[in-house]
Amino acid sequence: MGLSFIMGTRLDHVAIAVRNIDAIVRIYRLLGVEPSERETIAEQGVELLMLPVGNTRLELLQPLDDDTPIGRFIAKRGEGLHHIALEVNDIESVLDRCRTEGVKSLMDKPRIGAGGSLIIFLDPRTTGGVLIELVQAIDT
Ligand code: CO
């Protein structure tokens, strides 16, 4: 992820809430998209699967049960687009800048997300209706 230093903010992934990852991955296979990592993040109540597309990825999110953020999202709005994730170099400085300008986050501070990265979600009521996840890759 060293390139992001040169290239600045990049689209890390577009996330889609689904009831059943296996059912949906079949559709993307038809479109020539093959899955890569699959992972369970118990703290967020999801199982996820990454589908590399070009220089970004789709993230399929399946709730571990109905009483989780993704489970509630699907119950209310059905399957579909859930969030976009932007990779930034310094999540804390971006958050400071956002808060100063009235763009709020949904959690107090970043937490560990997919692949061990640092993540935080911005409040869609302050971002023009889009749930935006900020991602800072862990240096390896
Ligand atoms: Co995400």
JSON list of C-alpha atoms and ligand atoms in Angstrom, two decimals:
[
{"chain": "A", "resi": 1, "resn": "MET", "atom": "CA", "xyz": [0.00, 0.00, 0.00]},
{"chain": "A", "resi": 2, "resn": "GLY", "atom": "CA", "xyz": [3.03, 2.26, -0.22]},
{"chain": "A", "resi": 3, "resn": "LEU", "atom": "CA", "xyz": [1.75, 3.65, -3.51]},
{"chain": "A", "resi": 4, "resn": "SER", "atom": "CA", "xyz": [-1.10, 5.40, -1.75]},
{"chain": "A", "resi": 5, "resn": "PHE", "atom": "CA", "xyz": [1.48, 7.81, -0.38]},
{"chain": "A", "resi": 6, "resn": "ILE", "atom": "CA", "xyz": [2.19, 8.93, -3.93]},
{"chain": "A", "resi": 7, "resn": "MET", "atom": "CA", "xyz": [-1.30, 8.55, -5.32]},
{"chain": "A", "resi": 8, "resn": "GLY", "atom": "CA", "xyz": [-3.31, 9.95, -2.42]},
{"chain": "A", "resi": 9, "resn": "THR", "atom": "CA", "xyz": [-6.80, 8.81, -1.52]},
{"chain": "A", "resi": 10, "resn": "ARG", "atom": "CA", "xyz": [-8.00, 5.82, -3.53]},
{"chain": "A", "resi": 11, "resn": "LEU", "atom": "CA", "xyz": [-11.18, 3.78, -3.79]},
{"chain": "A", "resi": 12, "resn": "ASP", "atom": "CA", "xyz": [-10.37, 0.71, -1.68]},
{"chain": "A", "resi": 13, "resn": "HIS", "atom": "CA", "xyz": [-13.72, -1.03, -2.12]},
{"chain": "A", "resi": 14, "resn": "VAL", "atom": "CA", "xyz": [-17.44, -0.75, -2.75]},
{"chain": "A", "resi": 15, "resn": "ALA", "atom": "CA", "xyz": [-19.45, -2.80, -0.26]},
{"chain": "A", "resi": 16, "resn": "ILE", "atom": "CA", "xyz": [-22.67, -4.68, -0.97]},
{"chain": "A", "resi": 17, "resn": "ALA", "atom": "CA", "xyz": [-24.92, -6.15, 1.72]},
{"chain": "A", "resi": 18, "resn": "VAL", "atom": "CA", "xyz": [-26.10, -9.65, 0.82]},
{"chain": "A", "resi": 19, "resn": "ARG", "atom": "CA", "xyz": [-28.10, -12.39, 2.54]},
{"chain": "A", "resi": 20, "resn": "ASN", "atom": "CA", "xyz": [-25.89, -15.19, 1.25]},
{"chain": "A", "resi": 21, "resn": "ILE", "atom": "CA", "xyz": [-22.36, -14.69, -0.05]},
{"chain": "A", "resi": 22, "resn": "ASP", "atom": "CA", "xyz": [-22.28, -18.01, -1.91]},
{"chain": "A", "resi": 23, "resn": "ALA", "atom": "CA", "xyz": [-25.44, -17.19, -3.86]},
{"chain": "A", "resi": 24, "resn": "ILE", "atom": "CA", "xyz": [-24.11, -13.79, -4.89]},
{"chain": "A", "resi": 25, "resn": "VAL", "atom": "CA", "xyz": [-20.52, -14.77, -5.68]},
{"chain": "A", "resi": 26, "resn": "ARG", "atom": "CA", "xyz": [-21.94, -17.03, -8.40]},
{"chain": "A", "resi": 27, "resn": "ILE", "atom": "CA", "xyz": [-23.33, -13.97, -10.15]},
{"chain": "A", "resi": 28, "resn": "TYR", "atom": "CA", "xyz": [-20.01, -12.11, -10.06]},
{"chain": "A", "resi": 29, "resn": "ARG", "atom": "CA", "xyz": [-18.22, -15.22, -11.36]},
{"chain": "A", "resi": 30, "resn": "LEU", "atom": "CA", "xyz": [-20.48, -14.99, -14.42]},
{"chain": "A", "resi": 31, "resn": "LEU", "atom": "CA", "xyz": [-19.14, -11.48, -14.86]},
{"chain": "A", "resi": 32, "resn": "GLY", "atom": "CA", "xyz": [-15.54, -12.65, -14.76]},
{"chain": "A", "resi": 33, "resn": "VAL", "atom": "CA", "xyz": [-14.89, -11.62, -11.17]},
{"chain": "A", "resi": 34, "resn": "GLU", "atom": "CA", "xyz": [-13.15, -14.17, -8.91]},
{"chain": "A", "resi": 35, "resn": "PRO", "atom": "CA", "xyz": [-13.20, -13.90, -5.11]},
{"chain": "A", "resi": 36, "resn": "SER", "atom": "CA", "xyz": [-10.07, -13.49, -3.01]},
{"chain": "A", "resi": 37, "resn": "GLU", "atom": "CA", "xyz": [-10.03, -13.31, 0.80]},
{"chain": "A", "resi": 38, "resn": "ARG", "atom": "CA", "xyz": [-12.97, -14.43, 2.92]},
{"chain": "A", "resi": 39, "resn": "GLU", "atom": "CA", "xyz": [-13.06, -13.43, 6.54]},
{"chain": "A", "resi": 40, "resn": "THR", "atom": "CA", "xyz": [-15.35, -13.24, 9.56]},
{"chain": "A", "resi": 41, "resn": "ILE", "atom": "CA", "xyz": [-15.34, -10.13, 11.72]},
{"chain": "A", "resi": 42, "resn": "ALA", "atom": "CA", "xyz": [-17.31, -11.21, 14.77]},
{"chain": "A", "resi": 43, "resn": "GLU", "atom": "CA", "xyz": [-17.15, -7.79, 16.41]},
{"chain": "A", "resi": 44, "resn": "GLN", "atom": "CA", "xyz": [-19.04, -6.26, 13.48]},
{"chain": "A", "resi": 45, "resn": "GLY", "atom": "CA", "xyz": [-21.31, -9.28, 13.04]},
{"chain": "A", "resi": 46, "resn": "VAL", "atom": "CA", "xyz": [-20.30, -9.96, 9.43]},
{"chain": "A", "resi": 47, "resn": "GLU", "atom": "CA", "xyz": [-18.71, -12.44, 7.15]},
{"chain": "A", "resi": 48, "resn": "LEU", "atom": "CA", "xyz": [-17.09, -10.78, 4.16]},
{"chain": "A", "resi": 49, "resn": "LEU", "atom": "CA", "xyz": [-15.66, -11.72, 0.82]},
{"chain": "A", "resi": 50, "resn": "MET", "atom": "CA", "xyz": [-13.47, -9.51, -1.35]},
{"chain": "A", "resi": 51, "resn": "LEU", "atom": "CA", "xyz": [-13.80, -9.55, -5.15]},
{"chain": "A", "resi": 52, "resn": "PRO", "atom": "CA", "xyz": [-10.90, -7.79, -6.91]},
{"chain": "A", "resi": 53, "resn": "VAL", "atom": "CA", "xyz": [-12.01, -5.68, -9.87]},
{"chain": "A", "resi": 54, "resn": "GLY", "atom": "CA", "xyz": [-9.33, -3.68, -11.65]},
{"chain": "A", "resi": 55, "resn": "ASN", "atom": "CA", "xyz": [-7.42, -1.73, -9.05]},
{"chain": "A", "resi": 56, "resn": "THR", "atom": "CA", "xyz": [-10.24, -1.82, -6.53]},
{"chain": "A", "resi": 57, "resn": "ARG", "atom": "CA", "xyz": [-12.53, -4.42, -4.96]},
{"chain": "A", "resi": 58, "resn": "LEU", "atom": "CA", "xyz": [-16.13, -5.26, -4.25]},
{"chain": "A", "resi": 59, "resn": "GLU", "atom": "CA", "xyz": [-16.82, -6.34, -0.68]},
{"chain": "A", "resi": 60, "resn": "LEU", "atom": "CA", "xyz": [-19.74, -8.72, -0.12]},
{"chain": "A", "resi": 61, "resn": "LEU", "atom": "CA", "xyz": [-21.08, -8.44, 3.42]},
{"chain": "A", "resi": 62, "resn": "GLN", "atom": "CA", "xyz": [-23.25, -11.18, 4.90]},
{"chain": "A", "resi": 63, "resn": "PRO", "atom": "CA", "xyz": [-24.70, -10.67, 8.39]},
{"chain": "A", "resi": 64, "resn": "LEU", "atom": "CA", "xyz": [-23.87, -13.31, 11.00]},
{"chain": "A", "resi": 65, "resn": "ASP", "atom": "CA", "xyz": [-27.42, -12.85, 12.32]},
{"chain": "A", "resi": 66, "resn": "ASP", "atom": "CA", "xyz": [-30.39, -10.50, 12.00]},
{"chain": "A", "resi": 67, "resn": "ASP", "atom": "CA", "xyz": [-29.43, -8.40, 15.00]},
{"chain": "A", "resi": 68, "resn": "THR", "atom": "CA", "xyz": [-26.30, -6.87, 13.46]},
{"chain": "A", "resi": 69, "resn": "PRO", "atom": "CA", "xyz": [-25.80, -3.63, 11.53]},
{"chain": "A", "resi": 70, "resn": "ILE", "atom": "CA", "xyz": [-25.85, -5.44, 8.16]},
{"chain": "A", "resi": 71, "resn": "GLY", "atom": "CA", "xyz": [-28.74, -7.68, 9.25]},
{"chain": "A", "resi": 72, "resn": "ARG", "atom": "CA", "xyz": [-30.77, -4.61, 10.17]},
{"chain": "A", "resi": 73, "resn": "PHE", "atom": "CA", "xyz": [-29.78, -2.86, 6.95]},
{"chain": "A", "resi": 74, "resn": "ILE", "atom": "CA", "xyz": [-31.06, -5.77, 4.85]},
{"chain": "A", "resi": 75, "resn": "ALA", "atom": "CA", "xyz": [-34.27, -6.05, 6.90]},
{"chain": "A", "resi": 76, "resn": "LYS", "atom": "CA", "xyz": [-34.98, -2.37, 6.31]},
{"chain": "A", "resi": 77, "resn": "ARG", "atom": "CA", "xyz": [-33.70, -1.74, 2.78]},
{"chain": "A", "resi": 78, "resn": "GLY", "atom": "CA", "xyz": [-33.04, -5.13, 1.24]},
{"chain": "A", "resi": 79, "resn": "GLU", "atom": "CA", "xyz": [-29.81, -6.31, -0.32]},
{"chain": "A", "resi": 80, "resn": "GLY", "atom": "CA", "xyz": [-27.73, -3.78, -2.18]},
{"chain": "A", "resi": 81, "resn": "LEU", "atom": "CA", "xyz": [-25.06, -1.10, -2.08]},
{"chain": "A", "resi": 82, "resn": "HIS", "atom": "CA", "xyz": [-24.01, -0.41, 1.48]},
{"chain": "A", "resi": 83, "resn": "HIS", "atom": "CA", "xyz": [-20.91, 1.79, 1.56]},
{"chain": "A", "resi": 84, "resn": "ILE", "atom": "CA", "xyz": [-17.84, 2.98, -0.28]},
{"chain": "A", "resi": 85, "resn": "ALA", "atom": "CA", "xyz": [-14.40, 2.77, 1.30]},
{"chain": "A", "resi": 86, "resn": "LEU", "atom": "CA", "xyz": [-11.66, 5.31, 0.68]},
{"chain": "A", "resi": 87, "resn": "GLU", "atom": "CA", "xyz": [-8.10, 4.49, 1.61]},
{"chain": "A", "resi": 88, "resn": "VAL", "atom": "CA", "xyz": [-6.28, 7.39, 3.20]},
{"chain": "A", "resi": 89, "resn": "ASN", "atom": "CA", "xyz": [-2.70, 7.71, 4.39]},
{"chain": "A", "resi": 90, "resn": "ASP", "atom": "CA", "xyz": [-3.43, 9.14, 7.82]},
{"chain": "A", "resi": 91, "resn": "ILE", "atom": "CA", "xyz": [-6.90, 8.36, 9.14]},
{"chain": "A", "resi": 92, "resn": "GLU", "atom": "CA", "xyz": [-6.49, 10.50, 12.27]},
{"chain": "A", "resi": 93, "resn": "SER", "atom": "CA", "xyz": [-5.58, 13.65, 10.40]},
{"chain": "A", "resi": 94, "resn": "VAL", "atom": "CA", "xyz": [-8.45, 13.13, 7.93]},
{"chain": "A", "resi": 95, "resn": "LEU", "atom": "CA", "xyz": [-10.84, 12.65, 10.86]},
{"chain": "A", "resi": 96, "resn": "ASP", "atom": "CA", "xyz": [-9.60, 15.84, 12.52]},
{"chain": "A", "resi": 97, "resn": "ARG", "atom": "CA", "xyz": [-10.18, 17.74, 9.29]},
{"chain": "A", "resi": 98, "resn": "CYS", "atom": "CA", "xyz": [-13.66, 16.24, 8.88]},
{"chain": "A", "resi": 99, "resn": "ARG", "atom": "CA", "xyz": [-14.74, 17.02, 12.44]},
{"chain": "A", "resi": 100, "resn": "THR", "atom": "CA", "xyz": [-13.55, 20.60, 12.13]},
{"chain": "A", "resi": 101, "resn": "GLU", "atom": "CA", "xyz": [-15.77, 20.95, 9.05]},
{"chain": "A", "resi": 102, "resn": "GLY", "atom": "CA", "xyz": [-18.84, 19.27, 10.57]},
{"chain": "A", "resi": 103, "resn": "VAL", "atom": "CA", "xyz": [-18.44, 15.86, 8.93]},
{"chain": "A", "resi": 104, "resn": "LYS", "atom": "CA", "xyz": [-19.07, 13.38, 11.73]},
{"chain": "A", "resi": 105, "resn": "SER", "atom": "CA", "xyz": [-17.99, 9.79, 12.28]},
{"chain": "A", "resi": 106, "resn": "LEU", "atom": "CA", "xyz": [-20.27, 7.03, 13.54]},
{"chain": "A", "resi": 107, "resn": "MET", "atom": "CA", "xyz": [-17.73, 5.75, 16.06]},
{"chain": "A", "resi": 108, "resn": "ASP", "atom": "CA", "xyz": [-15.46, 7.69, 18.44]},
{"chain": "A", "resi": 109, "resn": "LYS", "atom": "CA", "xyz": [-12.26, 6.31, 17.03]},
{"chain": "A", "resi": 110, "resn": "PRO", "atom": "CA", "xyz": [-10.96, 3.94, 14.33]},
{"chain": "A", "resi": 111, "resn": "ARG", "atom": "CA", "xyz": [-11.20, 0.20, 14.91]},
{"chain": "A", "resi": 112, "resn": "ILE", "atom": "CA", "xyz": [-9.72, -2.90, 13.28]},
{"chain": "A", "resi": 113, "resn": "GLY", "atom": "CA", "xyz": [-11.44, -3.91, 10.04]},
{"chain": "A", "resi": 114, "resn": "ALA", "atom": "CA", "xyz": [-10.90, -6.29, 7.13]},
{"chain": "A", "resi": 115, "resn": "GLY", "atom": "CA", "xyz": [-7.33, -7.44, 6.66]},
{"chain": "A", "resi": 116, "resn": "GLY", "atom": "CA", "xyz": [-6.28, -5.84, 9.94]},
{"chain": "A", "resi": 117, "resn": "SER", "atom": "CA", "xyz": [-6.63, -2.32, 8.54]},
{"chain": "A", "resi": 118, "resn": "LEU", "atom": "CA", "xyz": [-7.79, 0.66, 10.62]},
{"chain": "A", "resi": 119, "resn": "ILE", "atom": "CA", "xyz": [-11.31, 1.74, 9.70]},
{"chain": "A", "resi": 120, "resn": "ILE", "atom": "CA", "xyz": [-13.98, 4.24, 10.67]},
{"chain": "A", "resi": 121, "resn": "PHE", "atom": "CA", "xyz": [-17.37, 5.11, 9.17]},
{"chain": "A", "resi": 122, "resn": "LEU", "atom": "CA", "xyz": [-18.54, 8.65, 8.49]},
{"chain": "A", "resi": 123, "resn": "ASP", "atom": "CA", "xyz": [-22.14, 9.60, 9.26]},
{"chain": "A", "resi": 124, "resn": "PRO", "atom": "CA", "xyz": [-24.05, 9.61, 5.94]},
{"chain": "A", "resi": 125, "resn": "ARG", "atom": "CA", "xyz": [-26.22, 12.46, 7.25]},
{"chain": "A", "resi": 126, "resn": "THR", "atom": "CA", "xyz": [-23.07, 14.60, 7.02]},
{"chain": "A", "resi": 127, "resn": "THR", "atom": "CA", "xyz": [-21.62, 13.24, 3.75]},
{"chain": "A", "resi": 128, "resn": "GLY", "atom": "CA", "xyz": [-24.42, 13.74, 1.23]},
{"chain": "A", "resi": 129, "resn": "GLY", "atom": "CA", "xyz": [-26.22, 10.48, 1.93]},
{"chain": "A", "resi": 130, "resn": "VAL", "atom": "CA", "xyz": [-23.32, 8.07, 1.34]},
{"chain": "A", "resi": 131, "resn": "LEU", "atom": "CA", "xyz": [-21.93, 5.84, 4.08]},
{"chain": "A", "resi": 132, "resn": "ILE", "atom": "CA", "xyz": [-18.17, 6.35, 3.67]},
{"chain": "A", "resi": 133, "resn": "GLU", "atom": "CA", "xyz": [-15.64, 4.05, 5.31]},
{"chain": "A", "resi": 134, "resn": "LEU", "atom": "CA", "xyz": [-12.15, 5.44, 5.77]},
{"chain": "A", "resi": 135, "resn": "VAL", "atom": "CA", "xyz": [-9.43, 2.80, 5.62]},
{"chain": "A", "resi": 136, "resn": "GLN", "atom": "CA", "xyz": [-5.80, 3.07, 6.61]},
{"chain": "A", "resi": 137, "resn": "ALA", "atom": "CA", "xyz": [-3.82, 0.03, 5.62]},
{"chain": "A", "resi": 138, "resn": "ILE", "atom": "CA", "xyz": [-1.55, -1.42, 8.26]},
{"chain": "A", "resi": 139, "resn": "ASP", "atom": "CA", "xyz": [2.07, -1.13, 7.15]},
{"chain": "A", "resi": 140, "resn": "THR", "atom": "CA", "xyz": [3.55, -4.52, 6.43]},
{"chain": "B", "resi": 1, "resn": "CO", "atom": "CO", "xyz": [-15.96, -1.96, 3.93]}
]
